Amino acid sequence: MALEYDLLNENVKKCQYAVRGELYLRASELQKEGKKIIFTNVGNPHALGQKPLTFPRQVVALCQAPFLLDDPNVGMLFPADAIARAKHYLSLTSGGLGAYSDSRGLPGVRKEVAEFIQRRDGYPSDPELIFLTDGASKGVMQILNCVIRGEGDGILVPVPQYPLYSATISLLGGSLVPYYLDESENWGLDVNNLRQSVAQARSQGISVRAMVIINPGNPTGQCLSEANLKEILKFCYNEKLVLLGDEVYQQNIYQDERPFISSKKVLMDMGSPFSKGVQLVSFHTVSKGYWGECGQRGGYFEMTNIPPRVVEEIYKVASIALSPNVSAQIFMGLMVSPPKPGDISYDQFARESKGILESLRRRAKIMTDGFNSCKNVVCNFTEGAMYSFPQIRLPPGALQAAKQAGKAPDVFYCLKLLEATGISTVPGSGFGQKEGVFHLRTTILPAEEEMPEIMDSFKKFNDEFMAQYENGFGYSRM
Ligand code: DCS
């Protein structure tokens, strides 16, 4: 029988995805036993009580139930601009939401995405080079699938990283080439470090072909500066790497000093020879931002400087899955062309989205401040994205206890935290980190009114844990 464990594809067995790993499984068990669990392990805003934005749900509801458009009372339930948009999107489909679309997505929605990119960056964007996907994850997998030919192909990935990358590289049998982000520089990226990583990989016979950046960062929450992005793009130019720009958190910014700037804009600003010489694929999603529509599974990628024959091949492979989710394509269309000032739904839309973003901004601060008030915990401010990534300085007694329990030290700490408080986090080792340094990741998504209580219960647990295991010297922090 092929589906026996011993006979499985080894790449499947090797692949790890910590966001739904040991901690998540234990939390689910505890929940079944009746314990209250705060699931801060996944960036899944609606699961933690965030309400959907009204306008997009109205439009998609009408698209899902087009007979409502013929009901004489439709105008009493839905605003006229939602009705008009539903008709617009239905007219872009060939048979409504129940029909497959083109495998790259509906041409009309890809055009809306291109117009959004053009407005955002100030440079033209071609709908033919935009593919809609079932969430950004599927897009990343499609592109890595085209890049990785075998274990001799290396992909530069930040450490710490979001494990979609390590897991997909494992599945596809490629080699992950790590570059380390610098925690003491607010998780900045040092290009010298990149050079070393590439040189080391090459000395092991690996051909480095692509580089991933996550901006704003997951789990690290930093926003890359324009200067840093320029250095990265120059590096990719010199080393002939395709840059995979994961920009799914571009709307999630919680400070004004370092706004989000897309890799595409920086590349175009750099002009010749870079603007025509660097291959770039940028990813976006409806799962994040103030939309948080994770369950809808909508995303896109835009390709820059990718030859037409390659685009054709990517199209061919996308065609095997026939069509991305059509209702999610409409969410994407709405995300990139939301109500405008003067539209009937504008005020409500602006109020709802501003409310979510401002609350996230406050929650980011409550969390960072809360972590920094705890014994042996240090945490950089969440400039963007949805996570807090505090470093936990574990005393030698805790390292010993973890060893006895047969657990990695950060897993040991997170399990104890879960048992004591119901807070379900992800151990930092799931994202990769330097030897001997320990972290955990939480989302900043619990309801704002519950935040102070959560941070109090974290502090109480942590400070007791430290008192229990501390003996005064030899901390884990390097
Ligand atoms: N890229 C990054 C950096 C992400 O954090 C995520 C999701 C994705 C891509 C994929 O998003 P979609 O496929 O939904 O578009 N982040 C996961 C996480 O770390 N917690 O929750 C989900």
Short mmCIF file of C-alpha atoms and ligand atoms in Angstrom, two decimals:
data_model
loop_
_atom_site.label_atom_id
_atom_site.label_comp_id
_atom_site.label_asym_id
_atom_site.label_seq_id
_atom_site.Cartn_x
_atom_site.Cartn_y
_atom_site.Cartn_z
CA MET A 1 0.00 0.00 0.00
CA ALA A 2 1.51 3.34 -1.01
CA LEU A 3 -0.05 5.30 1.82
CA GLU A 4 1.89 3.55 4.57
CA TYR A 5 3.97 5.87 6.74
CA ASP A 6 7.24 4.16 5.80
CA LEU A 7 6.46 4.54 2.12
CA LEU A 8 5.46 8.19 2.18
CA ASN A 9 7.24 10.86 0.21
CA GLU A 10 10.16 11.74 2.51
CA ASN A 11 9.66 15.45 1.77
CA VAL A 12 6.19 15.25 3.31
CA LYS A 13 7.63 13.75 6.50
CA LYS A 14 10.40 16.35 6.70
CA CYS A 15 8.06 19.32 6.32
CA GLN A 16 7.22 21.17 9.57
CA TYR A 17 4.59 23.86 10.18
CA ALA A 18 4.79 25.12 13.75
CA VAL A 19 1.86 27.54 13.59
CA ARG A 20 -0.38 24.47 13.85
CA GLY A 21 2.17 22.26 15.62
CA GLU A 22 2.50 20.67 19.08
CA LEU A 23 1.27 23.73 20.99
CA TYR A 24 -1.81 24.09 18.83
CA LEU A 25 -2.67 20.39 19.21
CA ARG A 26 -2.32 20.56 23.00
CA ALA A 27 -4.44 23.74 23.09
CA SER A 28 -7.16 22.01 21.06
CA GLU A 29 -7.12 19.06 23.52
CA LEU A 30 -7.42 21.40 26.50
CA GLN A 31 -10.29 23.19 24.79
CA LYS A 32 -12.11 19.88 24.32
CA GLU A 33 -11.63 19.27 28.06
CA GLY A 34 -13.49 22.54 28.67
CA LYS A 35 -10.57 24.92 29.37
CA LYS A 36 -10.84 28.46 28.00
CA ILE A 37 -8.12 28.86 25.36
CA ILE A 38 -6.98 32.13 23.83
CA PHE A 39 -5.78 31.16 20.38
CA THR A 40 -3.03 33.66 19.70
CA ASN A 41 -1.09 31.17 17.59
CA VAL A 42 -2.65 32.04 14.23
CA GLY A 43 -3.14 35.43 12.60
CA ASN A 44 -6.85 34.73 12.12
CA PRO A 45 -8.63 37.97 13.14
CA HIS A 46 -12.25 36.86 12.70
CA ALA A 47 -11.63 33.81 14.91
CA LEU A 48 -10.79 36.25 17.71
CA GLY A 49 -13.92 38.31 17.28
CA GLN A 50 -13.07 40.84 14.55
CA LYS A 51 -16.28 41.69 12.69
CA PRO A 52 -16.29 41.55 8.89
CA LEU A 53 -16.43 44.85 7.03
CA THR A 54 -20.03 45.39 5.97
CA PHE A 55 -19.70 46.55 2.36
CA PRO A 56 -17.69 43.65 0.92
CA ARG A 57 -19.93 41.11 2.62
CA GLN A 58 -23.01 42.84 1.18
CA VAL A 59 -21.55 42.70 -2.32
CA VAL A 60 -20.46 39.08 -2.07
CA ALA A 61 -23.79 38.07 -0.45
CA LEU A 62 -25.59 39.48 -3.48
CA CYS A 63 -23.18 37.73 -5.84
CA GLN A 64 -23.78 34.44 -4.02
CA ALA A 65 -27.58 34.91 -4.13
CA PRO A 66 -28.17 36.77 -7.41
CA PHE A 67 -31.93 36.12 -7.23
CA LEU A 68 -31.99 38.77 -4.46
CA LEU A 69 -31.11 41.30 -7.13
CA ASP A 70 -34.51 40.59 -8.74
CA ASP A 71 -36.37 40.98 -5.45
CA PRO A 72 -38.35 44.24 -5.34
CA ASN A 73 -37.25 44.71 -1.71
CA VAL A 74 -33.52 44.39 -2.36
CA GLY A 75 -33.05 48.16 -1.99
CA MET A 76 -34.38 47.98 1.57
CA LEU A 77 -31.69 45.51 2.64
CA PHE A 78 -28.70 46.57 0.54
CA PRO A 79 -27.34 50.01 -0.32
CA ALA A 80 -27.42 51.00 -3.97
CA ASP A 81 -23.61 51.01 -4.34
CA ALA A 82 -23.40 47.40 -3.03
CA ILE A 83 -26.11 46.39 -5.51
CA ALA A 84 -24.25 48.13 -8.34
CA ARG A 85 -20.95 46.49 -7.39
CA ALA A 86 -22.55 43.05 -7.18
CA LYS A 87 -23.94 43.52 -10.70
CA HIS A 88 -20.53 44.71 -11.87
CA TYR A 89 -18.73 41.64 -10.49
CA LEU A 90 -21.37 39.25 -11.77
CA SER A 91 -20.95 40.79 -15.21
CA LEU A 92 -17.23 39.97 -15.03
CA THR A 93 -17.90 36.27 -14.48
CA SER A 94 -19.02 33.74 -17.03
CA GLY A 95 -21.96 32.31 -15.09
CA GLY A 96 -21.66 33.79 -11.61
CA LEU A 97 -19.81 32.41 -8.61
CA GLY A 98 -20.58 28.83 -9.47
CA ALA A 99 -18.54 28.91 -12.67
CA TYR A 100 -14.77 28.39 -12.94
CA SER A 101 -12.91 31.50 -14.00
CA ASP A 102 -9.77 31.75 -16.10
CA SER A 103 -6.98 29.99 -14.19
CA ARG A 104 -5.24 33.34 -13.65
CA GLY A 105 -8.46 34.82 -12.25
CA LEU A 106 -11.16 37.04 -13.73
CA PRO A 107 -9.62 39.53 -16.20
CA GLY A 108 -11.80 42.33 -14.79
CA VAL A 109 -10.53 41.77 -11.24
CA ARG A 110 -6.92 41.49 -12.40
CA LYS A 111 -7.43 44.87 -14.07
CA GLU A 112 -8.66 46.32 -10.75
CA VAL A 113 -5.59 44.89 -9.00
CA ALA A 114 -3.31 46.44 -11.64
CA GLU A 115 -5.02 49.83 -11.18
CA PHE A 116 -4.52 49.56 -7.41
CA ILE A 117 -0.81 48.79 -7.81
CA GLN A 118 -0.46 51.69 -10.22
CA ARG A 119 -2.16 54.10 -7.77
CA ARG A 120 -0.06 52.75 -4.86
CA ASP A 121 3.34 52.85 -6.59
CA GLY A 122 2.96 55.46 -9.31
CA TYR A 123 4.15 53.02 -11.98
CA PRO A 124 2.20 51.05 -14.59
CA SER A 125 1.11 47.53 -13.76
CA ASP A 126 0.01 44.97 -16.36
CA PRO A 127 -3.04 42.77 -15.55
CA GLU A 128 -1.51 40.05 -17.75
CA LEU A 129 1.27 39.73 -15.17
CA ILE A 130 -1.11 39.43 -12.23
CA PHE A 131 -2.47 36.03 -11.18
CA LEU A 132 -5.21 35.67 -8.59
CA THR A 133 -4.69 32.82 -6.12
CA ASP A 134 -6.40 30.99 -3.26
CA GLY A 135 -4.65 33.07 -0.60
CA ALA A 136 -1.05 34.25 -0.83
CA SER A 137 0.12 30.79 0.31
CA LYS A 138 -0.90 29.14 -2.95
CA GLY A 139 0.85 31.84 -4.94
CA VAL A 140 4.08 31.37 -2.99
CA MET A 141 3.85 27.61 -3.55
CA GLN A 142 3.25 28.05 -7.28
CA ILE A 143 6.31 30.26 -7.68
CA LEU A 144 8.62 28.15 -5.50
CA ASN A 145 7.44 25.13 -7.46
CA CYS A 146 8.71 26.78 -10.65
CA VAL A 147 12.03 27.84 -9.12
CA ILE A 148 13.10 24.70 -7.25
CA ARG A 149 14.51 21.95 -9.43
CA GLY A 150 16.08 19.90 -6.64
CA GLU A 151 18.20 20.10 -3.51
CA GLY A 152 20.94 21.93 -5.38
CA ASP A 153 18.63 24.96 -5.61
CA GLY A 154 18.74 27.30 -2.63
CA ILE A 155 16.23 29.90 -1.50
CA LEU A 156 17.38 32.67 0.84
CA VAL A 157 14.86 32.92 3.65
CA PRO A 158 14.92 35.27 6.63
CA VAL A 159 15.37 33.74 10.07
CA PRO A 160 13.09 34.06 11.93
CA GLN A 161 10.62 33.39 9.08
CA TYR A 162 7.01 32.43 8.54
CA PRO A 163 7.18 28.62 8.11
CA LEU A 164 5.20 28.59 4.86
CA TYR A 165 8.63 29.10 3.30
CA SER A 166 10.60 26.41 5.13
CA ALA A 167 7.71 23.94 4.78
CA THR A 168 7.25 24.53 1.04
CA ILE A 169 10.98 24.38 0.34
CA SER A 170 11.09 21.03 2.20
CA LEU A 171 8.06 19.72 0.32
CA LEU A 172 9.58 20.65 -3.02
CA GLY A 173 12.95 19.15 -2.09
CA GLY A 174 14.92 22.42 -2.32
CA SER A 175 17.46 23.87 0.12
CA LEU A 176 16.68 26.67 2.54
CA VAL A 177 19.55 29.14 2.82
CA PRO A 178 19.04 31.16 6.01
CA TYR A 179 19.93 34.81 6.52
CA TYR A 180 19.59 36.15 10.03
CA LEU A 181 17.63 39.24 10.98
CA ASP A 182 19.24 41.31 13.71
CA GLU A 183 17.09 41.52 16.82
CA SER A 184 19.24 44.25 18.35
CA GLU A 185 18.60 46.38 15.23
CA ASN A 186 14.83 45.94 15.47
CA TRP A 187 15.05 42.88 13.21
CA GLY A 188 16.84 44.79 10.44
CA LEU A 189 18.50 43.06 7.54
CA ASP A 190 22.25 43.40 7.04
CA VAL A 191 23.32 42.88 3.44
CA ASN A 192 26.78 41.69 4.52
CA ASN A 193 25.04 38.91 6.30
CA LEU A 194 23.28 38.01 3.04
CA ARG A 195 26.60 37.82 1.23
CA GLN A 196 27.97 35.46 3.85
CA SER A 197 24.89 33.23 3.61
CA VAL A 198 25.20 33.02 -0.18
CA ALA A 199 28.95 32.36 -0.04
CA GLN A 200 28.45 29.60 2.51
CA ALA A 201 25.66 27.98 0.48
CA ARG A 202 27.79 28.12 -2.68
CA SER A 203 30.71 26.50 -0.89
CA GLN A 204 28.33 23.59 -0.26
CA GLY A 205 27.48 23.35 -3.95
CA ILE A 206 24.10 25.05 -3.68
CA SER A 207 23.01 27.39 -6.42
CA VAL A 208 21.11 30.23 -4.75
CA ARG A 209 18.21 31.21 -7.03
CA ALA A 210 15.72 33.25 -5.06
CA MET A 211 15.42 35.44 -2.01
CA VAL A 212 12.36 35.86 0.19
CA ILE A 213 11.58 39.03 2.13
CA ILE A 214 8.57 39.38 4.41
CA ASN A 215 7.72 43.07 4.70
CA PRO A 216 6.26 43.93 7.19
CA GLY A 217 7.80 40.96 8.95
CA ASN A 218 6.23 37.84 10.34
CA PRO A 219 6.94 36.94 13.13
CA THR A 220 9.26 39.91 13.67
CA GLY A 221 6.95 42.86 12.90
CA GLN A 222 9.55 45.19 11.36
CA CYS A 223 8.98 47.46 8.34
CA LEU A 224 11.90 47.52 5.92
CA SER A 225 13.23 50.97 5.12
CA GLU A 226 13.54 52.24 1.57
CA ALA A 227 17.34 52.22 1.88
CA ASN A 228 17.31 48.61 3.00
CA LEU A 229 15.00 47.60 0.14
CA LYS A 230 17.35 49.28 -2.34
CA GLU A 231 20.31 47.33 -0.97
CA ILE A 232 18.32 44.11 -1.21
CA LEU A 233 17.29 44.80 -4.80
CA LYS A 234 20.90 45.62 -5.77
CA PHE A 235 22.01 42.42 -4.13
CA CYS A 236 19.41 40.44 -6.12
CA TYR A 237 20.57 42.18 -9.30
CA ASN A 238 24.22 41.34 -8.69
CA GLU A 239 23.52 37.79 -7.61
CA LYS A 240 20.82 37.19 -10.29
CA LEU A 241 18.20 36.19 -7.73
CA VAL A 242 14.46 36.43 -8.17
CA LEU A 243 13.05 38.40 -5.23
CA LEU A 244 9.87 37.03 -3.68
CA GLY A 245 8.31 40.00 -1.88
CA ASP A 246 5.78 38.81 0.67
CA GLU A 247 3.80 41.98 1.31
CA VAL A 248 0.66 40.51 2.84
CA TYR A 249 0.81 42.89 5.83
CA GLN A 250 1.11 46.08 3.80
CA GLN A 251 -2.01 47.61 5.41
CA ASN A 252 -0.93 46.62 8.95
CA ILE A 253 1.33 49.50 9.95
CA TYR A 254 1.39 50.82 13.54
CA GLN A 255 3.80 53.75 13.44
CA ASP A 256 4.32 56.74 11.15
CA GLU A 257 8.11 56.85 10.89
CA ARG A 258 8.47 53.87 8.60
CA PRO A 259 5.51 53.52 6.23
CA PHE A 260 5.16 50.49 3.98
CA ILE A 261 6.93 50.86 0.64
CA SER A 262 6.49 48.14 -1.94
CA SER A 263 9.51 46.40 -3.46
CA LYS A 264 8.05 47.17 -6.89
CA LYS A 265 8.03 50.93 -6.25
CA VAL A 266 11.59 50.92 -4.92
CA LEU A 267 12.73 48.86 -7.89
CA MET A 268 11.08 51.23 -10.38
CA ASP A 269 12.48 54.27 -8.54
CA MET A 270 15.99 52.82 -8.90
CA GLY A 271 15.72 53.06 -12.71
CA SER A 272 18.06 51.41 -15.19
CA PRO A 273 19.69 48.88 -15.09
CA PHE A 274 17.87 47.56 -11.99
CA SER A 275 14.27 48.32 -12.96
CA LYS A 276 14.57 46.09 -16.02
CA GLY A 277 17.10 43.68 -14.55
CA VAL A 278 15.67 42.40 -11.26
CA GLN A 279 13.05 39.69 -11.34
CA LEU A 280 10.40 40.29 -8.70
CA VAL A 281 7.23 38.48 -7.66
CA SER A 282 5.11 40.31 -5.06
CA PHE A 283 2.33 38.68 -3.02
CA HIS A 284 -0.79 40.06 -1.37
CA THR A 285 -3.91 38.65 0.29
CA VAL A 286 -7.40 39.40 1.61
CA SER A 287 -6.51 37.52 4.84
CA LYS A 288 -4.68 40.38 6.54
CA GLY A 289 -4.97 44.15 6.69
CA TYR A 290 -8.18 45.36 8.27
CA TRP A 291 -10.06 42.85 6.13
CA GLY A 292 -8.80 39.74 7.91
CA GLU A 293 -10.88 37.57 5.55
CA CYS A 294 -8.64 34.52 6.07
CA GLY A 295 -11.35 31.97 5.42
CA GLN A 296 -12.19 33.40 2.01
CA ARG A 297 -8.78 32.36 0.62
CA GLY A 298 -8.08 35.22 -1.78
CA GLY A 299 -4.70 36.50 -2.95
CA TYR A 300 -2.67 37.63 -5.93
CA PHE A 301 0.88 37.83 -7.17
CA GLU A 302 2.36 40.33 -9.57
CA MET A 303 5.36 39.45 -11.72
CA THR A 304 7.94 42.00 -12.82
CA ASN A 305 10.66 41.27 -15.40
CA ILE A 306 9.58 37.65 -15.80
CA PRO A 307 9.92 36.50 -19.44
CA PRO A 308 6.65 35.76 -21.32
CA ARG A 309 7.57 32.09 -21.84
CA VAL A 310 7.92 31.66 -18.08
CA VAL A 311 4.61 33.43 -17.45
CA GLU A 312 3.04 30.96 -19.91
CA GLU A 313 4.46 28.03 -17.97
CA ILE A 314 3.18 29.41 -14.67
CA TYR A 315 -0.23 29.84 -16.33
CA LYS A 316 -0.12 26.26 -17.57
CA VAL A 317 0.58 24.93 -14.09
CA ALA A 318 -2.13 27.18 -12.55
CA SER A 319 -4.54 25.70 -15.12
CA ILE A 320 -4.18 22.25 -13.56
CA ALA A 321 -6.21 23.56 -10.61
CA LEU A 322 -8.66 25.11 -13.10
CA SER A 323 -9.63 28.26 -11.26
CA PRO A 324 -8.95 30.18 -8.09
CA ASN A 325 -11.89 30.55 -5.72
CA VAL A 326 -14.25 32.97 -7.50
CA SER A 327 -15.92 34.60 -4.48
CA ALA A 328 -12.44 35.29 -3.06
CA GLN A 329 -11.52 36.99 -6.32
CA ILE A 330 -14.41 39.36 -5.72
CA PHE A 331 -13.13 40.06 -2.20
CA MET A 332 -9.79 40.88 -3.77
CA GLY A 333 -11.46 43.19 -6.28
CA LEU A 334 -13.25 44.94 -3.42
CA MET A 335 -10.09 45.18 -1.32
CA VAL A 336 -8.21 46.93 -4.11
CA SER A 337 -11.14 49.17 -5.04
CA PRO A 338 -13.05 49.92 -1.83
CA PRO A 339 -15.83 52.54 -1.61
CA LYS A 340 -14.62 56.04 -2.48
CA PRO A 341 -15.46 59.34 -0.76
CA GLY A 342 -18.94 60.33 -1.90
CA ASP A 343 -20.17 56.72 -2.31
CA ILE A 344 -23.17 55.79 -0.15
CA SER A 345 -21.19 53.17 1.78
CA TYR A 346 -18.00 55.20 2.12
CA ASP A 347 -18.54 56.60 5.61
CA GLN A 348 -19.41 53.28 7.15
CA PHE A 349 -16.55 51.54 5.36
CA ALA A 350 -14.04 54.18 6.44
CA ARG A 351 -15.34 54.12 10.03
CA GLU A 352 -15.12 50.32 10.27
CA SER A 353 -11.67 50.02 8.73
CA LYS A 354 -10.23 52.91 10.73
CA GLY A 355 -11.70 51.42 13.93
CA ILE A 356 -9.95 48.09 13.30
CA LEU A 357 -6.60 49.61 12.37
CA GLU A 358 -6.54 52.04 15.28
CA SER A 359 -7.40 49.30 17.71
CA LEU A 360 -4.64 47.07 16.27
CA ARG A 361 -2.22 49.95 16.72
CA ARG A 362 -3.19 50.29 20.39
CA ARG A 363 -3.05 46.54 20.92
CA ALA A 364 0.45 46.37 19.41
CA LYS A 365 1.60 48.85 22.04
CA ILE A 366 -0.22 47.19 24.95
CA MET A 367 1.47 43.89 24.06
CA THR A 368 4.98 45.23 23.61
CA ASP A 369 4.76 47.25 26.82
CA GLY A 370 3.27 44.26 28.64
CA PHE A 371 6.07 41.93 27.55
CA ASN A 372 8.77 44.47 28.38
CA SER A 373 7.38 44.77 31.91
CA CYS A 374 8.00 41.06 32.55
CA LYS A 375 11.05 39.60 34.17
CA ASN A 376 13.65 38.31 31.66
CA VAL A 377 11.54 39.25 28.65
CA VAL A 378 12.57 41.77 25.98
CA CYS A 379 10.44 42.67 23.00
CA ASN A 380 10.88 44.93 19.97
CA PHE A 381 7.92 47.12 19.09
CA THR A 382 5.56 45.71 16.45
CA GLU A 383 5.99 48.28 13.66
CA GLY A 384 3.70 46.30 11.38
CA ALA A 385 2.02 42.91 10.70
CA MET A 386 0.07 41.15 13.48
CA TYR A 387 2.54 39.64 15.90
CA SER A 388 4.61 40.20 18.98
CA PHE A 389 7.86 38.22 19.18
CA PRO A 390 9.35 38.62 22.65
CA GLN A 391 12.66 37.07 23.58
CA ILE A 392 12.49 34.98 26.74
CA ARG A 393 15.74 34.72 28.70
CA LEU A 394 15.48 31.28 30.18
CA PRO A 395 17.41 30.55 33.38
CA PRO A 396 19.64 27.44 33.50
CA GLY A 397 17.15 25.68 35.78
CA ALA A 398 14.50 25.98 33.08
CA LEU A 399 16.86 24.67 30.39
CA GLN A 400 17.58 21.69 32.61
CA ALA A 401 13.90 21.06 33.33
CA ALA A 402 13.11 21.26 29.61
CA LYS A 403 15.82 18.72 28.88
CA GLN A 404 14.43 16.37 31.49
CA ALA A 405 10.97 16.75 29.98
CA GLY A 406 12.40 15.96 26.51
CA LYS A 407 11.26 19.31 25.13
CA ALA A 408 13.02 22.18 23.40
CA PRO A 409 13.33 25.00 25.99
CA ASP A 410 10.92 27.37 24.24
CA VAL A 411 8.38 24.57 23.69
CA PHE A 412 8.65 23.75 27.40
CA TYR A 413 7.99 27.39 28.34
CA CYS A 414 5.06 27.76 25.92
CA LEU A 415 3.45 24.51 27.11
CA LYS A 416 3.68 25.67 30.73
CA LEU A 417 2.21 29.02 29.70
CA LEU A 418 -0.65 27.26 27.94
CA GLU A 419 -1.43 24.96 30.86
CA ALA A 420 -1.30 27.83 33.37
CA THR A 421 -3.17 30.54 31.45
CA GLY A 422 -4.85 29.08 28.35
CA ILE A 423 -2.75 31.40 26.14
CA SER A 424 -1.81 29.42 23.04
CA THR A 425 1.38 30.76 21.41
CA VAL A 426 3.98 29.42 18.98
CA PRO A 427 7.52 28.67 20.25
CA GLY A 428 10.14 30.78 18.49
CA SER A 429 11.96 27.67 17.24
CA GLY A 430 9.07 27.14 14.80
CA PHE A 431 10.27 30.25 12.93
CA GLY A 432 14.00 29.50 13.30
CA GLN A 433 16.35 31.43 15.55
CA LYS A 434 20.01 31.60 16.51
CA GLU A 435 21.30 28.79 18.71
CA GLY A 436 20.55 29.30 22.39
CA VAL A 437 18.11 32.23 21.94
CA PHE A 438 14.46 31.70 22.79
CA HIS A 439 11.27 33.46 21.76
CA LEU A 440 7.59 32.97 21.46
CA ARG A 441 5.12 34.46 19.02
CA THR A 442 1.67 35.74 19.86
CA THR A 443 -0.70 37.58 17.61
CA ILE A 444 -1.85 41.04 18.69
CA LEU A 445 -5.41 40.01 17.81
CA PRO A 446 -7.27 39.25 21.06
CA ALA A 447 -10.09 41.74 21.70
CA GLU A 448 -8.74 45.03 23.00
CA GLU A 449 -10.83 44.91 26.16
CA GLU A 450 -9.39 41.46 26.99
CA MET A 451 -5.82 42.54 26.38
CA PRO A 452 -4.95 43.93 29.84
CA GLU A 453 -6.20 40.76 31.52
CA ILE A 454 -4.26 38.54 29.08
CA MET A 455 -1.06 40.50 29.67
CA ASP A 456 -1.60 40.38 33.45
CA SER A 457 -2.03 36.64 33.36
CA PHE A 458 1.08 36.31 31.13
CA LYS A 459 3.10 38.43 33.55
CA LYS A 460 1.95 36.47 36.57
CA PHE A 461 2.85 33.17 34.87
CA ASN A 462 6.20 34.42 33.58
CA ASP A 463 7.37 35.99 36.79
CA GLU A 464 6.46 32.87 38.78
CA PHE A 465 8.18 30.68 36.18
CA MET A 466 11.33 32.78 36.43
CA ALA A 467 11.28 32.72 40.23
CA GLN A 468 10.90 28.95 40.16
CA TYR A 469 13.83 28.26 37.82
CA GLU A 470 16.17 31.14 38.49
CA ASN A 471 19.47 30.64 40.23
CA GLY A 472 21.09 33.90 39.35
CA PHE A 473 23.53 33.23 36.49
CA GLY A 474 24.05 31.71 33.05
CA TYR A 475 21.02 32.97 31.17
CA SER A 476 20.16 31.73 27.73
CA ARG A 477 20.32 35.15 26.11
CA MET A 478 23.37 35.78 23.92
N1 DCS B 1 2.70 35.24 4.09
C1 DCS B 1 2.84 35.56 5.38
C2 DCS B 1 4.04 36.31 5.81
C3 DCS B 1 1.86 35.18 6.30
O1 DCS B 1 2.02 35.51 7.57
C4 DCS B 1 0.74 34.46 5.85
C5 DCS B 1 -0.30 33.96 6.80
C6 DCS B 1 0.65 34.16 4.50
C7 DCS B 1 1.65 34.56 3.64
C8 DCS B 1 -0.49 33.39 3.92
O2 DCS B 1 -1.69 34.05 3.92
P1 DCS B 1 -2.94 33.57 3.08
O3 DCS B 1 -2.61 32.29 2.40
O4 DCS B 1 -4.07 33.46 4.03
O5 DCS B 1 -3.14 34.66 2.09
N2 DCS B 1 0.08 33.96 8.15
C9 DCS B 1 -0.21 32.88 9.05
C10 DCS B 1 0.37 33.09 10.39
O6 DCS B 1 1.53 33.28 10.64
N3 DCS B 1 -0.58 33.04 11.25
O7 DCS B 1 -1.78 32.90 10.66
C11 DCS B 1 -1.65 32.67 9.29
#
